[in-house]
Coordinates of C-alpha atoms in Angstrom, one line a residue:
X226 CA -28.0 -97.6 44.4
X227 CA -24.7 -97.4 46.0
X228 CA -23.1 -100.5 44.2
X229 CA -24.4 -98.7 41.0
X230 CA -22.7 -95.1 42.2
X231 CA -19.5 -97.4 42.9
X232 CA -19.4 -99.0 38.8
X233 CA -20.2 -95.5 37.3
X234 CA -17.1 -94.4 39.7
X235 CA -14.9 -96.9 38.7
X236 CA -15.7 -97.0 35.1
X237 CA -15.1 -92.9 35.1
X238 CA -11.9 -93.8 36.9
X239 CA -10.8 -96.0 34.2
X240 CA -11.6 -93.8 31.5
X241 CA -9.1 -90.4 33.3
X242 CA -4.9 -91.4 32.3
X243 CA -2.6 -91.8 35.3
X244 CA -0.6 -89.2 35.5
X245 CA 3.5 -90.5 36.1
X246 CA 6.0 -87.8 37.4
X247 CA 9.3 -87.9 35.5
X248 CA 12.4 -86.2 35.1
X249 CA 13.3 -85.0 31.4
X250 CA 16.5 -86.5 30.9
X251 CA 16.6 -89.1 28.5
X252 CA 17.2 -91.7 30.8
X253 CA 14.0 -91.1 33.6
X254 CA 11.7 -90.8 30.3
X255 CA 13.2 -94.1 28.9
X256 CA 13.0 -96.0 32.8
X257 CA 9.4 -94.2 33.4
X258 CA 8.4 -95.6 30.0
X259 CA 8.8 -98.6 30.9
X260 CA 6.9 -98.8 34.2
X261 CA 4.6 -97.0 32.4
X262 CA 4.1 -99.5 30.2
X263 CA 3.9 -102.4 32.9
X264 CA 0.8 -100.2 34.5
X265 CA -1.1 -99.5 31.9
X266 CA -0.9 -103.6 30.9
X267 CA -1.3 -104.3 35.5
X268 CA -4.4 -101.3 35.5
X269 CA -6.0 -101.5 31.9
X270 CA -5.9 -97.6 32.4
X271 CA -3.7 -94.9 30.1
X272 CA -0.2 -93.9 31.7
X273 CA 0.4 -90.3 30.5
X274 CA 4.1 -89.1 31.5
X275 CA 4.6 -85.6 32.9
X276 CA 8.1 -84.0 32.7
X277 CA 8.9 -82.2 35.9
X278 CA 12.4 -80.4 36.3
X279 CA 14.0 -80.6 39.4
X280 CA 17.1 -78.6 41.0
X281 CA 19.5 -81.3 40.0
X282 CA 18.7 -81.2 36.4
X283 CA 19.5 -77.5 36.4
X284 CA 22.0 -76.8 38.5
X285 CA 25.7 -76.7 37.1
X286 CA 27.3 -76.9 40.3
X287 CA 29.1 -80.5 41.1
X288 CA 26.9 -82.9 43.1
X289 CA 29.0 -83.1 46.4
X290 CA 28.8 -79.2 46.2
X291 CA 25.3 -79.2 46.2
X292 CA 24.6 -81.9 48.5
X293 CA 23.6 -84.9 46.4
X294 CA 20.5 -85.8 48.4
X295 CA 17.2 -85.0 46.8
X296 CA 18.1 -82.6 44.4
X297 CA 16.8 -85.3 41.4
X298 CA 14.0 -86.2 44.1
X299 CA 12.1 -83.1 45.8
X300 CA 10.4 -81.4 42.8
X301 CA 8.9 -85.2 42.1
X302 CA 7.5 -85.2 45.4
X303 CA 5.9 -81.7 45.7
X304 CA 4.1 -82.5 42.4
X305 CA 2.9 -86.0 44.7
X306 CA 1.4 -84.2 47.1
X307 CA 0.1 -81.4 45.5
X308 CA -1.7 -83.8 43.4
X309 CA -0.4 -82.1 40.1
X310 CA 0.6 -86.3 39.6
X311 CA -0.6 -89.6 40.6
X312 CA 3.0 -91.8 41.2
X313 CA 6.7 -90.6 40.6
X314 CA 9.7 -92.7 39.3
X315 CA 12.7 -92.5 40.9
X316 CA 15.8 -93.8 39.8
X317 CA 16.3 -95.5 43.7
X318 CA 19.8 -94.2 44.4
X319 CA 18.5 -90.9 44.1
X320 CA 16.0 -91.3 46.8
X321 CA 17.0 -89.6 50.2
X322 CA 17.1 -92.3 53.2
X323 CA 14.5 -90.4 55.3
X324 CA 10.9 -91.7 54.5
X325 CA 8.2 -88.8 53.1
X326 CA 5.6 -88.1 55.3
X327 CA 2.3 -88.6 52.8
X328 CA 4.0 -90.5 50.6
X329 CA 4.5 -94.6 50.2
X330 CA 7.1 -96.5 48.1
X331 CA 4.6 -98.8 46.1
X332 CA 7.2 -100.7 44.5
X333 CA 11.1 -101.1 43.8
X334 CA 10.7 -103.3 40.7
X335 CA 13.3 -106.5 40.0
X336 CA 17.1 -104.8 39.7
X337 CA 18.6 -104.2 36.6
X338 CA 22.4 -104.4 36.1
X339 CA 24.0 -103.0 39.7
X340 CA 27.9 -102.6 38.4
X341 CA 29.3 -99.4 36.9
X342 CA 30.9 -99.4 33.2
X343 CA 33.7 -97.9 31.7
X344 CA 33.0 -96.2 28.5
X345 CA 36.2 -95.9 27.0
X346 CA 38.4 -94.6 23.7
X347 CA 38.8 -97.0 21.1
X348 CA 36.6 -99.5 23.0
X349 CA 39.4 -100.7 25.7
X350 CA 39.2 -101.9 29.0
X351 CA 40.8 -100.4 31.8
X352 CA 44.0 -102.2 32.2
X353 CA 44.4 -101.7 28.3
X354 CA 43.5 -98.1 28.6
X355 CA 46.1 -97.4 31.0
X356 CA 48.8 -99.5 29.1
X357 CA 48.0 -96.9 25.7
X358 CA 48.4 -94.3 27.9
X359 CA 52.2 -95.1 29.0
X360 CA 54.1 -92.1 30.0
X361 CA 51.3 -90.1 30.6
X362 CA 48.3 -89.7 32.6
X363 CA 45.3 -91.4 31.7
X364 CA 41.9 -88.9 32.6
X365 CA 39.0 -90.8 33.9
X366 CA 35.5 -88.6 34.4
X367 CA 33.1 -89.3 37.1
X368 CA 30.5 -86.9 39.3
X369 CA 30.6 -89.5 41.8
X370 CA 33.0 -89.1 44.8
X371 CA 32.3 -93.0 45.2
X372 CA 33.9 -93.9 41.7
X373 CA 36.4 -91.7 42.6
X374 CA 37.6 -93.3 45.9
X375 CA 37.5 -96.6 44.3
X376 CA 39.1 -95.6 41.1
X377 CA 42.0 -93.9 42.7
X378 CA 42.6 -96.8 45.1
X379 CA 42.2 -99.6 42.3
X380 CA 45.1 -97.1 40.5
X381 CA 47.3 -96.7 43.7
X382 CA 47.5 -100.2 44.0
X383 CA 48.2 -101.4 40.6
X384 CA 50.8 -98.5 40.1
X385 CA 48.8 -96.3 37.3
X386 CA 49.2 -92.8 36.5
X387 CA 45.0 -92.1 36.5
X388 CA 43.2 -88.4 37.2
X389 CA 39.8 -89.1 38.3
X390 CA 38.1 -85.3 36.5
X391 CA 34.8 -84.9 38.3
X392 CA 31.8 -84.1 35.5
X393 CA 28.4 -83.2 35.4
X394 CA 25.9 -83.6 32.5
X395 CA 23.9 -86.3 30.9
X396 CA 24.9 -90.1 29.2
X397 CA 25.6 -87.9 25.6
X398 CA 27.3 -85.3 27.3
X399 CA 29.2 -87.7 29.2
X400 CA 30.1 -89.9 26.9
X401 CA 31.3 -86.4 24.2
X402 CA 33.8 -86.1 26.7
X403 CA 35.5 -89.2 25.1
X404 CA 34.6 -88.9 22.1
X405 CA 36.0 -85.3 22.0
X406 CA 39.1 -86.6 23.4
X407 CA 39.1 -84.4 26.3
X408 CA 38.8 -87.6 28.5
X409 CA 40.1 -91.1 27.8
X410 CA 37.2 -92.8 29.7
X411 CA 33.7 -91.9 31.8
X412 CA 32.2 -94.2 34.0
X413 CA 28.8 -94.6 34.2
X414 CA 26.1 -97.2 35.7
X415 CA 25.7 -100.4 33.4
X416 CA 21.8 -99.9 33.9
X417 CA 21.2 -96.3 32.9
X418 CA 23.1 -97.6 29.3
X419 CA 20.9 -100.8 29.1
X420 CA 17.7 -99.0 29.5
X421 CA 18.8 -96.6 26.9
X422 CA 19.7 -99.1 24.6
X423 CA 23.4 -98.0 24.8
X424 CA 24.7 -101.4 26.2
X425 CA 26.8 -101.9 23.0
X426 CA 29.2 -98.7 23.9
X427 CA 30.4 -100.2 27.0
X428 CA 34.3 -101.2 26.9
X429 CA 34.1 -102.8 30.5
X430 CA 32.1 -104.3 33.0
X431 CA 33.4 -103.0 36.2
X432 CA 33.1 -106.3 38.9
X433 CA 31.9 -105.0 42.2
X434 CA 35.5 -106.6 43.7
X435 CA 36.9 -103.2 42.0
X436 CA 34.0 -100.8 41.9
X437 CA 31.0 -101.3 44.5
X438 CA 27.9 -99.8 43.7
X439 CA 26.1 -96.9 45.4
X440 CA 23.0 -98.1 47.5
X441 CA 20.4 -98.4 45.5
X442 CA 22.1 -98.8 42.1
X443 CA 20.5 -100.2 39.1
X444 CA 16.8 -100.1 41.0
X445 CA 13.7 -98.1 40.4
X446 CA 11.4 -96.9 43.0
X447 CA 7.8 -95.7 42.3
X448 CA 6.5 -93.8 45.2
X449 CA 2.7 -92.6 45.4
X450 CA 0.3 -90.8 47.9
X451 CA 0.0 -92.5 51.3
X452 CA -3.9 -91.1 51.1
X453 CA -4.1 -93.3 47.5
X454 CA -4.2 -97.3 48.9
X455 CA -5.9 -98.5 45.5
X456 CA -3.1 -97.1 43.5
X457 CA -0.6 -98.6 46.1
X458 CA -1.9 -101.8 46.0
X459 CA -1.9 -101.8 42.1
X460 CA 1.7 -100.2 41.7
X461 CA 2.8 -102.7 44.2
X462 CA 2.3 -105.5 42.0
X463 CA 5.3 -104.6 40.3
X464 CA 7.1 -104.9 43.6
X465 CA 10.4 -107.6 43.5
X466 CA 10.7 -108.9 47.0
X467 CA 14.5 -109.8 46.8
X468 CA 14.9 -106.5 45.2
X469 CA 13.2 -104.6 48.0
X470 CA 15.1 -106.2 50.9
X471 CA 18.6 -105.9 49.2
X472 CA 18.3 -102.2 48.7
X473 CA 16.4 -101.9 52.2
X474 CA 19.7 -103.2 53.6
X475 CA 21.8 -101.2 51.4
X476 CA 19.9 -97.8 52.3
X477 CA 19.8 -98.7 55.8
X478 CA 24.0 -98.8 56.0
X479 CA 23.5 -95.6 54.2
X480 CA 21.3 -93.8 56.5
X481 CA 23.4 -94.9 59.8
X482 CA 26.4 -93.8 58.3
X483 CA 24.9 -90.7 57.9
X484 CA 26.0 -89.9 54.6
X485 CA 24.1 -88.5 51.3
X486 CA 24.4 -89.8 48.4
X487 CA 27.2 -87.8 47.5
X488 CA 29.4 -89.8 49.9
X489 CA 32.1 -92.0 48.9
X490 CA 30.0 -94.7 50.5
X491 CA 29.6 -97.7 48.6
X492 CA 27.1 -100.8 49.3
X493 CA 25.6 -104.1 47.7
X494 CA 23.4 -106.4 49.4
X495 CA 22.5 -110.1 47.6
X496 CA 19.7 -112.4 48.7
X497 CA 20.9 -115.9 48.3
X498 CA 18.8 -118.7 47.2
X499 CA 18.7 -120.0 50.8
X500 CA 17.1 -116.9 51.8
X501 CA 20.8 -115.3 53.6
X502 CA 21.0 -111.5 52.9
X503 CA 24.7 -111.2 52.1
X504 CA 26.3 -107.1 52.6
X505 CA 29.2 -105.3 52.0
X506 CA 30.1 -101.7 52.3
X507 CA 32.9 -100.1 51.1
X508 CA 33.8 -96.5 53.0
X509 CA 36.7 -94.4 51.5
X510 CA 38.7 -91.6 51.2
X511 CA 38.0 -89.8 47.4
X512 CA 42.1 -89.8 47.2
X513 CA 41.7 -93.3 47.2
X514 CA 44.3 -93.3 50.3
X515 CA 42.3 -95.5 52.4
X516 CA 39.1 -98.0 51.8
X517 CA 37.3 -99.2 54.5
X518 CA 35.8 -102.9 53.4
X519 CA 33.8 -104.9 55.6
X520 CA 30.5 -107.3 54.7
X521 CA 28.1 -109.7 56.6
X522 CA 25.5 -112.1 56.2
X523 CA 22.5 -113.1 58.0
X524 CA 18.6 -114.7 57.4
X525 CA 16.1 -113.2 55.4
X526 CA 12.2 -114.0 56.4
X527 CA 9.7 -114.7 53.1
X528 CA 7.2 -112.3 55.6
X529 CA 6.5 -109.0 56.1
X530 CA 9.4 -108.9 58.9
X531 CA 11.6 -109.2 55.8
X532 CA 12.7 -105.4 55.4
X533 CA 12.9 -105.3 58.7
X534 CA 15.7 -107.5 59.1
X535 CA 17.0 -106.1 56.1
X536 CA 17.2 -103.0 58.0
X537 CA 19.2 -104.4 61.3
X538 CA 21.5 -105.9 59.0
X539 CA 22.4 -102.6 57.3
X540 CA 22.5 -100.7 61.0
X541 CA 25.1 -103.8 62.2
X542 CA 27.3 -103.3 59.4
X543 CA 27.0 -99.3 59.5
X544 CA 28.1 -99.6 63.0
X545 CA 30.8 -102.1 62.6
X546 CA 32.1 -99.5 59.8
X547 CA 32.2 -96.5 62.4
X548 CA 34.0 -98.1 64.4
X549 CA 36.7 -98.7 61.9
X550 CA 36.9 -94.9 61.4
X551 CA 34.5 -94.6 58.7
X552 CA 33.5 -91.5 59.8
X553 CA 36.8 -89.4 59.1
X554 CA 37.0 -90.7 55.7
X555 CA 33.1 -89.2 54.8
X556 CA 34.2 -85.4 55.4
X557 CA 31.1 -83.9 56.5
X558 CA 28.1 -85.8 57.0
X559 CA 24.2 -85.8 56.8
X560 CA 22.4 -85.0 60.0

């Protein structure tokens, strides 16, 4: 009788649609689409999306000025636990470094793209752009004090004349700013234009030797109840080990820095085929005045002790960093 009780359950459960927490913008619906996708095809079971709206998305004020750290995150995560939805997606470099208490991250799917792209006027890179704009200064929009800091220290150092204009707003309203002419160039992560299908409007690639990423950049997390371990252990197929342990490292330089994401902390961790975890964090001023740079390598287990060495390696090179003087160049910091 109760194997009987246990199909009819299943086969009810099959029939009621998953319900996946997203953001509106145009890019969370394009990245939750696709993980929506990959769970209906792992689950055999309908994904329907549901468009939350959280603080970020409506607030006008500049991230650093609102503190960065969850405001794209927290609405998500209410909805979680309320049980209003069954999993979130999370564009990763969003998430705060602090775990949720009821919640899991099931998966952190393979990386996309990690480097930042310049979207510029008539298509140029940055070295042209600044060449076209001799004899006056060329005005480069970012919301991310990060870019910022390694923008104006890339520009110091080669001699330009660049204005790093913070903005706010979505990829089209981003990119209008160029269009417009009110800016010569945005820059904006390589991934969020690949998943929209936007890949063709970027003038540059910007290498991580000028522009390091922010923790967590180009990587998805999916997060789901702690009290749900079927769903866990289905989401977590989707799960990319490398993936996981680079940005368990990166988040983990992040959190003992004690920064938010708002920062102008900048990390990228790389696992090599030999199974070395390499680092590097980059910890500046937003004038661009000073850059802290340091990296480090060590072993990466194929076990379950994986993330944590991930971790130590992140809390080594945090540490290293602080004692560099990181810590006057962050202004104010998480605690």
């Amino acid at each position: 009788m109760n194997g009987q009780l246990s199909t009819q359950q299943g086969q009810l459960d099959a029939e009621i649609p998953l319900r996946l927490g997203t953001r509106r913008s145009a890019l969370a619906m394009a990245q939750s689409g696709m993980v929506a996708r990959e769970v209906g095809r792992l689950t055999g079971r309908e994904v329907e999306l549901v468009e939350i709206t959280t603080y970020g998305d409506t607030s006008r004020e500049q991230l650093a000025q609102i503190g960065g750290t969850g405001v794209f995150v927290s609405a998500l995560r209410d909805a979680l636990l309320a049980g209003r939805i069954d999993f979130a997606v999370h564009s990763l470099k969003d998430l705060p470094t602090a775990a949720p208490e009821g919640l899991v991250l099931a998966a952190v799917p393979e990386r996309e793209d990690v480097r930042d792209a310049l979207v510029a006027r008539e298509g140029l890179s940055l070295e042209a752009l600044i060449e076209k704009c001799a004899g006056r200064t060329a005005r480069i929009g970012t919301g991310s004090p990060r870019r910022m800091a390694q923008l104006n220290a890339w520009a110091a150092a080669q001699g330009a004349d660049v204005e790093t204009v913070p903005i706010r707003g979505n990829v089209d309203t981003r990119i209008n700013f160029v269009h417009s002419g009110e800016l010569d160039a945005v820059v904006l992560a390589a991934a969020g234009l690949n998943r929209l299908g936007r890949s063709a409007e970027i003038s540059e690639h910007l290498e991580p030797e000028l522009m390091l990423p922010a923790p967590g950049q180009g990587a998805l997390a999916i997060e789901c109840r702690a009290d749900d371990p079927e769903l866990a252990a289905a989401l977590g197929a989707l799960d990319h080990a490398p993936t996981r342990a680079a940005v368990v490292a990166e988040r983990a330089l992040l959190a003992a820095l004690e920064a938010g994401c708002s920062a102008p902390v900048a990390a990228l961790a790389r696992v090599s085929e030999e199974n070395e975890l390499w680092l590097e964090g980059v910890v500046g001023s937003v004038d661009g005045a000073t850059l802290l740079t340091m990296s480090t390598t060590g072993p990466l287990a194929t076990d379950e002790t994986a993330e944590r060495q991930a971790r130590a390696l992140g809390h080594a090179l945090a540490a290293r960093l602080l004692d560099g003087g990181a810590a006057g160049l962050m202004g104010e910091r998480v605690r």
